[in-house]
GROMACS .gro file of C-alpha atoms in nm:
model
  370
    1UNK     CA    1  -1.370   1.525   0.123
    2UNK     CA    2  -1.101   1.279   0.234
    3UNK     CA    3  -1.013   1.203  -0.130
    4UNK     CA    4  -0.985   1.576  -0.214
    5UNK     CA    5  -0.761   1.632   0.087
    6UNK     CA    6  -0.537   1.345  -0.026
    7UNK     CA    7  -0.513   1.501  -0.372
    8UNK     CA    8  -0.423   1.837  -0.219
    9UNK     CA    9  -0.154   1.673  -0.004
   10UNK     CA   10  -0.012   1.492  -0.307
   11UNK     CA   11  -0.002   1.824  -0.494
   12UNK     CA   12   0.178   1.999  -0.208
   13UNK     CA   13   0.440   1.725  -0.164
   14UNK     CA   14   0.515   1.710  -0.535
   15UNK     CA   15   0.539   2.087  -0.554
   16UNK     CA   16   0.794   2.095  -0.271
   17UNK     CA   17   1.009   1.851  -0.466
   18UNK     CA   18   0.993   2.066  -0.777
   19UNK     CA   19   1.064   2.392  -0.594
   20UNK     CA   20   1.321   2.247  -0.351
   21UNK     CA   21   1.127   2.396  -0.061
   22UNK     CA   22   1.058   2.266   0.291
   23UNK     CA   23   0.698   2.357   0.367
   24UNK     CA   24   0.379   2.431   0.182
   25UNK     CA   25   0.033   2.566   0.259
   26UNK     CA   26  -0.234   2.484  -0.002
   27UNK     CA   27  -0.603   2.569  -0.001
   28UNK     CA   28  -0.894   2.514  -0.240
   29UNK     CA   29  -1.132   2.811  -0.252
   30UNK     CA   30  -1.483   2.851  -0.384
   31UNK     CA   31  -1.492   3.132  -0.641
   32UNK     CA   32  -1.856   3.205  -0.558
   33UNK     CA   33  -1.825   3.239  -0.180
   34UNK     CA   34  -1.451   3.291  -0.131
   35UNK     CA   35  -1.458   3.031   0.146
   36UNK     CA   36  -1.193   2.761   0.186
   37UNK     CA   37  -1.318   2.414   0.088
   38UNK     CA   38  -1.001   2.219   0.176
   39UNK     CA   39  -0.667   2.325   0.324
   40UNK     CA   40  -0.348   2.135   0.404
   41UNK     CA   41  -0.006   2.220   0.542
   42UNK     CA   42   0.289   2.007   0.429
   43UNK     CA   43   0.596   1.992   0.654
   44UNK     CA   44   0.406   2.143   0.948
   45UNK     CA   45   0.208   1.993   1.233
   46UNK     CA   46  -0.161   1.933   1.169
   47UNK     CA   47  -0.260   2.078   1.505
   48UNK     CA   48  -0.192   2.441   1.414
   49UNK     CA   49  -0.428   2.529   1.128
   50UNK     CA   50  -0.445   2.884   0.990
   51UNK     CA   51  -0.752   3.089   1.067
   52UNK     CA   52  -1.001   3.210   0.806
   53UNK     CA   53  -0.860   3.562   0.850
   54UNK     CA   54  -0.510   3.447   0.752
   55UNK     CA   55  -0.645   3.272   0.442
   56UNK     CA   56  -0.844   3.583   0.348
   57UNK     CA   57  -0.532   3.795   0.380
   58UNK     CA   58  -0.346   3.559   0.147
   59UNK     CA   59  -0.626   3.566  -0.110
   60UNK     CA   60  -0.659   3.943  -0.078
   61UNK     CA   61  -0.295   4.021  -0.163
   62UNK     CA   62  -0.262   4.309  -0.408
   63UNK     CA   63  -0.005   4.113  -0.613
   64UNK     CA   64  -0.283   3.890  -0.748
   65UNK     CA   65  -0.402   4.175  -0.972
   66UNK     CA   66  -0.086   4.149  -1.183
   67UNK     CA   67   0.006   3.782  -1.181
   68UNK     CA   68  -0.104   3.436  -1.066
   69UNK     CA   69   0.249   3.349  -0.944
   70UNK     CA   70   0.485   3.574  -0.751
   71UNK     CA   71   0.780   3.540  -0.512
   72UNK     CA   72   0.788   3.679  -0.158
   73UNK     CA   73   1.073   3.705   0.098
   74UNK     CA   74   1.090   3.551   0.443
   75UNK     CA   75   1.037   3.884   0.616
   76UNK     CA   76   0.683   3.888   0.477
   77UNK     CA   77   0.462   3.863   0.786
   78UNK     CA   78   0.191   3.657   0.619
   79UNK     CA   79   0.439   3.406   0.477
   80UNK     CA   80   0.605   3.364   0.815
   81UNK     CA   81   0.268   3.316   0.983
   82UNK     CA   82   0.156   3.049   0.737
   83UNK     CA   83   0.485   2.860   0.698
   84UNK     CA   84   0.682   2.948   1.008
   85UNK     CA   85   1.035   3.082   0.976
   86UNK     CA   86   1.349   3.016   1.178
   87UNK     CA   87   1.655   3.238   1.192
   88UNK     CA   88   1.885   3.000   1.006
   89UNK     CA   89   1.637   2.908   0.731
   90UNK     CA   90   1.656   3.020   0.365
   91UNK     CA   91   1.453   3.326   0.282
   92UNK     CA   92   1.257   3.276  -0.039
   93UNK     CA   93   0.899   3.158  -0.100
   94UNK     CA   94   0.656   3.138  -0.391
   95UNK     CA   95   0.281   3.201  -0.408
   96UNK     CA   96   0.062   3.065  -0.686
   97UNK     CA   97  -0.296   3.025  -0.800
   98UNK     CA   98  -0.443   2.777  -1.052
   99UNK     CA   99  -0.792   2.658  -1.147
  100UNK     CA  100  -0.871   2.350  -0.937
  101UNK     CA  101  -1.198   2.260  -1.111
  102UNK     CA  102  -1.520   2.429  -1.214
  103UNK     CA  103  -1.594   2.701  -0.960
  104UNK     CA  104  -1.284   2.626  -0.750
  105UNK     CA  105  -0.932   2.770  -0.728
  106UNK     CA  106  -0.618   2.622  -0.573
  107UNK     CA  107  -0.392   2.870  -0.392
  108UNK     CA  108  -0.055   2.769  -0.248
  109UNK     CA  109   0.237   2.921  -0.061
  110UNK     CA  110   0.564   2.721  -0.069
  111UNK     CA  111   0.889   2.800   0.111
  112UNK     CA  112   1.163   2.824   0.210
  113UNK     CA  113   1.415   2.810  -0.071
  114UNK     CA  114   1.785   2.895  -0.057
  115UNK     CA  115   1.799   3.078  -0.391
  116UNK     CA  116   1.552   3.340  -0.513
  117UNK     CA  117   1.307   3.251  -0.789
  118UNK     CA  118   1.398   3.403  -1.124
  119UNK     CA  119   1.121   3.497  -1.373
  120UNK     CA  120   1.200   3.198  -1.596
  121UNK     CA  121   1.160   2.957  -1.304
  122UNK     CA  122   0.830   3.112  -1.203
  123UNK     CA  123   0.708   3.069  -1.560
  124UNK     CA  124   0.801   2.701  -1.551
  125UNK     CA  125   0.624   2.653  -1.218
  126UNK     CA  126   0.307   2.811  -1.354
  127UNK     CA  127   0.300   2.546  -1.627
  128UNK     CA  128   0.407   2.260  -1.402
  129UNK     CA  129   0.149   2.333  -1.130
  130UNK     CA  130  -0.143   2.251  -1.361
  131UNK     CA  131   0.020   1.921  -1.457
  132UNK     CA  132   0.097   1.829  -1.095
  133UNK     CA  133  -0.261   1.902  -0.990
  134UNK     CA  134  -0.401   1.694  -1.278
  135UNK     CA  135  -0.182   1.402  -1.170
  136UNK     CA  136  -0.289   1.441  -0.806
  137UNK     CA  137  -0.652   1.438  -0.918
  138UNK     CA  138  -0.585   1.121  -1.116
  139UNK     CA  139  -0.442   0.955  -0.804
  140UNK     CA  140  -0.755   1.054  -0.614
  141UNK     CA  141  -0.980   0.897  -0.877
  142UNK     CA  142  -0.772   0.578  -0.872
  143UNK     CA  143  -0.805   0.565  -0.493
  144UNK     CA  144  -1.182   0.571  -0.534
  145UNK     CA  145  -1.199   0.282  -0.783
  146UNK     CA  146  -1.404  -0.018  -0.681
  147UNK     CA  147  -1.206  -0.316  -0.555
  148UNK     CA  148  -1.336  -0.544  -0.829
  149UNK     CA  149  -1.215  -0.305  -1.102
  150UNK     CA  150  -0.872  -0.276  -0.942
  151UNK     CA  151  -0.833  -0.652  -0.901
  152UNK     CA  152  -0.916  -0.726  -1.263
  153UNK     CA  153  -0.612  -0.516  -1.361
  154UNK     CA  154  -0.386  -0.784  -1.210
  155UNK     CA  155  -0.273  -1.079  -1.421
  156UNK     CA  156  -0.213  -1.283  -1.106
  157UNK     CA  157  -0.476  -1.419  -0.865
  158UNK     CA  158  -0.565  -1.135  -0.628
  159UNK     CA  159  -0.798  -1.124  -0.326
  160UNK     CA  160  -0.923  -0.852  -0.093
  161UNK     CA  161  -0.983  -0.993   0.256
  162UNK     CA  162  -1.096  -0.850   0.589
  163UNK     CA  163  -0.929  -0.888   0.929
  164UNK     CA  164  -1.053  -1.250   0.955
  165UNK     CA  165  -0.921  -1.350   0.609
  166UNK     CA  166  -1.277  -1.362   0.477
  167UNK     CA  167  -1.266  -1.305   0.100
  168UNK     CA  168  -1.456  -0.988   0.005
  169UNK     CA  169  -1.344  -0.950  -0.358
  170UNK     CA  170  -1.142  -1.155  -0.607
  171UNK     CA  171  -1.047  -1.143  -0.975
  172UNK     CA  172  -1.105  -1.410  -1.238
  173UNK     CA  173  -0.756  -1.558  -1.194
  174UNK     CA  174  -0.821  -1.592  -0.820
  175UNK     CA  175  -1.155  -1.764  -0.878
  176UNK     CA  176  -0.987  -2.015  -1.108
  177UNK     CA  177  -0.726  -2.081  -0.841
  178UNK     CA  178  -0.997  -2.148  -0.582
  179UNK     CA  179  -1.159  -2.399  -0.817
  180UNK     CA  180  -0.824  -2.582  -0.842
  181UNK     CA  181  -0.789  -2.565  -0.459
  182UNK     CA  182  -0.415  -2.508  -0.484
  183UNK     CA  183  -0.221  -2.344  -0.326
  184UNK     CA  184  -0.515  -2.180  -0.143
  185UNK     CA  185  -0.881  -2.263  -0.100
  186UNK     CA  186  -1.193  -2.135   0.074
  187UNK     CA  187  -1.291  -2.273   0.414
  188UNK     CA  188  -1.642  -2.140   0.487
  189UNK     CA  189  -1.555  -1.818   0.306
  190UNK     CA  190  -1.212  -1.785   0.474
  191UNK     CA  191  -0.895  -1.789   0.264
  192UNK     CA  192  -0.691  -2.090   0.376
  193UNK     CA  193  -0.363  -2.255   0.285
  194UNK     CA  194  -0.268  -2.620   0.255
  195UNK     CA  195  -0.176  -2.672   0.622
  196UNK     CA  196  -0.196  -2.505   0.968
  197UNK     CA  197   0.157  -2.364   0.935
  198UNK     CA  198   0.065  -2.172   0.618
  199UNK     CA  199  -0.259  -2.051   0.781
  200UNK     CA  200  -0.065  -1.922   1.080
  201UNK     CA  201   0.170  -1.727   0.854
  202UNK     CA  202  -0.125  -1.582   0.662
  203UNK     CA  203  -0.293  -1.464   0.982
  204UNK     CA  204   0.027  -1.317   1.126
  205UNK     CA  205   0.107  -1.125   0.807
  206UNK     CA  206  -0.253  -1.001   0.803
  207UNK     CA  207  -0.223  -0.869   1.160
  208UNK     CA  208   0.111  -0.700   1.085
  209UNK     CA  209  -0.032  -0.526   0.778
  210UNK     CA  210  -0.341  -0.397   0.958
  211UNK     CA  211  -0.136  -0.282   1.258
  212UNK     CA  212   0.101  -0.085   1.035
  213UNK     CA  213  -0.192   0.069   0.848
  214UNK     CA  214  -0.351   0.190   1.171
  215UNK     CA  215  -0.023   0.368   1.248
  216UNK     CA  216  -0.026   0.530   0.901
  217UNK     CA  217   0.241   0.288   0.780
  218UNK     CA  218   0.248   0.062   0.475
  219UNK     CA  219   0.386  -0.276   0.576
  220UNK     CA  220   0.376  -0.570   0.341
  221UNK     CA  221   0.503  -0.923   0.361
  222UNK     CA  222   0.578  -1.233   0.155
  223UNK     CA  223   0.496  -1.579   0.284
  224UNK     CA  224   0.545  -1.925   0.125
  225UNK     CA  225   0.230  -2.116   0.039
  226UNK     CA  226   0.406  -2.423  -0.100
  227UNK     CA  227   0.775  -2.515  -0.102
  228UNK     CA  228   0.733  -2.812  -0.334
  229UNK     CA  229   0.985  -2.752  -0.613
  230UNK     CA  230   0.730  -2.879  -0.866
  231UNK     CA  231   0.464  -2.629  -0.759
  232UNK     CA  232   0.638  -2.356  -0.559
  233UNK     CA  233   0.401  -2.074  -0.460
  234UNK     CA  234   0.409  -1.765  -0.240
  235UNK     CA  235   0.176  -1.479  -0.150
  236UNK     CA  236   0.235  -1.105  -0.130
  237UNK     CA  237   0.023  -0.940   0.141
  238UNK     CA  238  -0.025  -0.564   0.176
  239UNK     CA  239  -0.281  -0.295   0.254
  240UNK     CA  240  -0.570  -0.266   0.008
  241UNK     CA  241  -0.590   0.072  -0.172
  242UNK     CA  242  -0.875   0.216   0.034
  243UNK     CA  243  -0.891   0.499   0.284
  244UNK     CA  244  -1.246   0.414   0.387
  245UNK     CA  245  -1.176   0.049   0.476
  246UNK     CA  246  -0.843   0.044   0.656
  247UNK     CA  247  -0.886  -0.316   0.776
  248UNK     CA  248  -0.894  -0.459   0.422
  249UNK     CA  249  -0.587  -0.639   0.293
  250UNK     CA  250  -0.473  -0.726  -0.057
  251UNK     CA  251  -0.340  -1.079  -0.117
  252UNK     CA  252  -0.165  -1.146  -0.450
  253UNK     CA  253  -0.033  -1.488  -0.551
  254UNK     CA  254   0.216  -1.457  -0.841
  255UNK     CA  255   0.220  -1.740  -1.092
  256UNK     CA  256   0.544  -1.873  -1.235
  257UNK     CA  257   0.526  -1.923  -1.614
  258UNK     CA  258   0.865  -2.044  -1.743
  259UNK     CA  259   0.759  -2.041  -2.109
  260UNK     CA  260   0.632  -1.682  -2.092
  261UNK     CA  261   0.940  -1.578  -1.893
  262UNK     CA  262   1.175  -1.732  -2.148
  263UNK     CA  263   0.986  -1.556  -2.427
  264UNK     CA  264   1.025  -1.218  -2.252
  265UNK     CA  265   1.397  -1.271  -2.189
  266UNK     CA  266   1.451  -1.386  -2.547
  267UNK     CA  267   1.273  -1.076  -2.678
  268UNK     CA  268   1.474  -0.842  -2.455
  269UNK     CA  269   1.813  -0.989  -2.541
  270UNK     CA  270   1.748  -1.106  -2.895
  271UNK     CA  271   1.787  -1.478  -2.828
  272UNK     CA  272   1.694  -1.719  -3.110
  273UNK     CA  273   1.422  -1.978  -3.058
  274UNK     CA  274   1.675  -2.258  -2.991
  275UNK     CA  275   1.819  -2.065  -2.694
  276UNK     CA  276   1.475  -1.958  -2.575
  277UNK     CA  277   1.377  -2.326  -2.535
  278UNK     CA  278   1.681  -2.387  -2.317
  279UNK     CA  279   1.606  -2.079  -2.102
  280UNK     CA  280   1.252  -2.208  -2.053
  281UNK     CA  281   1.379  -2.540  -1.925
  282UNK     CA  282   1.630  -2.374  -1.693
  283UNK     CA  283   1.343  -2.170  -1.545
  284UNK     CA  284   1.162  -2.501  -1.491
  285UNK     CA  285   1.456  -2.610  -1.276
  286UNK     CA  286   1.589  -2.872  -1.518
  287UNK     CA  287   1.963  -2.956  -1.508
  288UNK     CA  288   2.167  -2.976  -1.833
  289UNK     CA  289   2.143  -3.355  -1.842
  290UNK     CA  290   1.762  -3.348  -1.833
  291UNK     CA  291   1.748  -3.062  -2.085
  292UNK     CA  292   1.965  -3.268  -2.319
  293UNK     CA  293   1.730  -3.566  -2.298
  294UNK     CA  294   1.423  -3.349  -2.357
  295UNK     CA  295   1.573  -3.179  -2.664
  296UNK     CA  296   1.754  -3.486  -2.801
  297UNK     CA  297   2.099  -3.326  -2.762
  298UNK     CA  298   2.423  -3.419  -2.596
  299UNK     CA  299   2.480  -3.270  -2.251
  300UNK     CA  300   2.800  -3.104  -2.377
  301UNK     CA  301   2.601  -2.924  -2.646
  302UNK     CA  302   2.348  -2.802  -2.390
  303UNK     CA  303   2.623  -2.671  -2.166
  304UNK     CA  304   2.777  -2.488  -2.463
  305UNK     CA  305   2.443  -2.326  -2.538
  306UNK     CA  306   2.402  -2.226  -2.174
  307UNK     CA  307   2.746  -2.059  -2.174
  308UNK     CA  308   2.656  -1.867  -2.489
  309UNK     CA  309   2.323  -1.756  -2.339
  310UNK     CA  310   2.490  -1.631  -2.020
  311UNK     CA  311   2.747  -1.437  -2.224
  312UNK     CA  312   2.469  -1.268  -2.420
  313UNK     CA  313   2.277  -1.186  -2.103
  314UNK     CA  314   2.586  -1.069  -1.912
  315UNK     CA  315   2.533  -1.307  -1.620
  316UNK     CA  316   2.766  -1.555  -1.450
  317UNK     CA  317   2.527  -1.806  -1.292
  318UNK     CA  318   2.215  -1.978  -1.414
  319UNK     CA  319   2.010  -1.870  -1.112
  320UNK     CA  320   2.050  -1.509  -1.230
  321UNK     CA  321   1.802  -1.599  -1.505
  322UNK     CA  322   1.536  -1.589  -1.235
  323UNK     CA  323   1.633  -1.229  -1.156
  324UNK     CA  324   1.586  -1.140  -1.521
  325UNK     CA  325   1.253  -1.326  -1.512
  326UNK     CA  326   1.138  -1.094  -1.232
  327UNK     CA  327   1.279  -0.779  -1.394
  328UNK     CA  328   1.084  -0.840  -1.714
  329UNK     CA  329   0.764  -0.939  -1.535
  330UNK     CA  330   0.453  -0.720  -1.536
  331UNK     CA  331   0.180  -0.777  -1.274
  332UNK     CA  332  -0.086  -0.630  -1.502
  333UNK     CA  333  -0.318  -0.802  -1.745
  334UNK     CA  334  -0.197  -0.791  -2.105
  335UNK     CA  335  -0.351  -0.490  -2.277
  336UNK     CA  336  -0.456  -0.313  -1.956
  337UNK     CA  337  -0.132  -0.121  -1.938
  338UNK     CA  338   0.132  -0.036  -2.196
  339UNK     CA  339   0.183  -0.300  -2.468
  340UNK     CA  340   0.414  -0.585  -2.375
  341UNK     CA  341   0.668  -0.487  -2.644
  342UNK     CA  342   0.695  -0.137  -2.497
  343UNK     CA  343   0.746  -0.276  -2.147
  344UNK     CA  344   1.007  -0.523  -2.264
  345UNK     CA  345   1.209  -0.261  -2.451
  346UNK     CA  346   1.194  -0.033  -2.145
  347UNK     CA  347   1.323  -0.316  -1.925
  348UNK     CA  348   1.590  -0.388  -2.185
  349UNK     CA  349   1.720  -0.034  -2.159
  350UNK     CA  350   1.778  -0.100  -1.788
  351UNK     CA  351   1.884  -0.463  -1.790
  352UNK     CA  352   2.070  -0.510  -2.120
  353UNK     CA  353   2.447  -0.550  -2.060
  354UNK     CA  354   2.723  -0.454  -2.300
  355UNK     CA  355   2.700  -0.708  -2.586
  356UNK     CA  356   2.963  -0.981  -2.575
  357UNK     CA  357   3.031  -1.178  -2.895
  358UNK     CA  358   2.920  -1.539  -2.842
  359UNK     CA  359   3.159  -1.827  -2.904
  360UNK     CA  360   3.133  -2.016  -3.231
  361UNK     CA  361   2.919  -2.329  -3.215
  362UNK     CA  362   2.919  -2.624  -3.449
  363UNK     CA  363   2.647  -2.619  -3.710
  364UNK     CA  364   2.528  -2.962  -3.596
  365UNK     CA  365   2.576  -3.208  -3.312
  366UNK     CA  366   2.583  -3.580  -3.281
  367UNK     CA  367   2.214  -3.582  -3.190
  368UNK     CA  368   2.080  -3.283  -3.381
  369UNK     CA  369   2.007  -2.917  -3.312
  370UNK     CA  370   1.747  -2.809  -3.055
   0.00000   0.00000   0.00000
């Protein structure tokens, strides 16, 4: 029942955005009995719920015999009773009915809108309502997925913990991390960091997340697990996707992969392999002098390549490569969502700057090409 109510609320909120209205009353009815199964009011207090008589009057409107969607004015007594109406408010509302599922119907009343609904708009809404409801139902099914199935969607190590940091669920990447015992480990079933300071931050972030969830908020936090530049690590902590278990918290530990990040950036911006290798080393935190030694180049040649890369990417500082790394990063396991190429091209449409012609480089250097 809670999941169905959430789906109905999601439908009502989305519908208000489409119709540019302020409030909505939506109810799911049984075709066999005519009784309301679920009802929600969006934009109105939860304390004042309509009576069965009011719902029956809405369902019994004579207009239903001609159409499943029709507009009504603010001076309609039933509309005012269900949505409330103030003197200075707009004066147009829309009523609709769609099939919710087998044996069930979804009836809604949305208002108030400044402009009247024209026939063409009502026709569009009749088609959009089915799509919106299908999407709301999909969100409900996702909310009911088991934790272990959700966690395996993540490419990064992910844990679900309770209010004591006891690990309840984890994905394969998380289990591998626990075997390595870095940057987190298990201490008698409790998720623990490398020192008391990290453990204190974990516990505080956990308390903040649970407190916000109890107040119907969605707080999340990021805490450092290791500040060692050779193995920097941090954790993202937020509420687990569950309405039944509101004290469960999701802990995700992103993994930095410079080689994969350089490959994504090179694909997005069309960098050749020689430049991709330099980007990879920059993401590893290597200065030009060290990159030159590793690739058997002069430092001047490396700096020239770096300037050309930044011109192609439209950035001014090397640290902005890390922003591009994040922008092209997907948290999902390869193949579980859209193909990587599709994601990369979508990111490119957002991130790609106006192309700038690169400067000419010599065809060879004193110590060879990378």
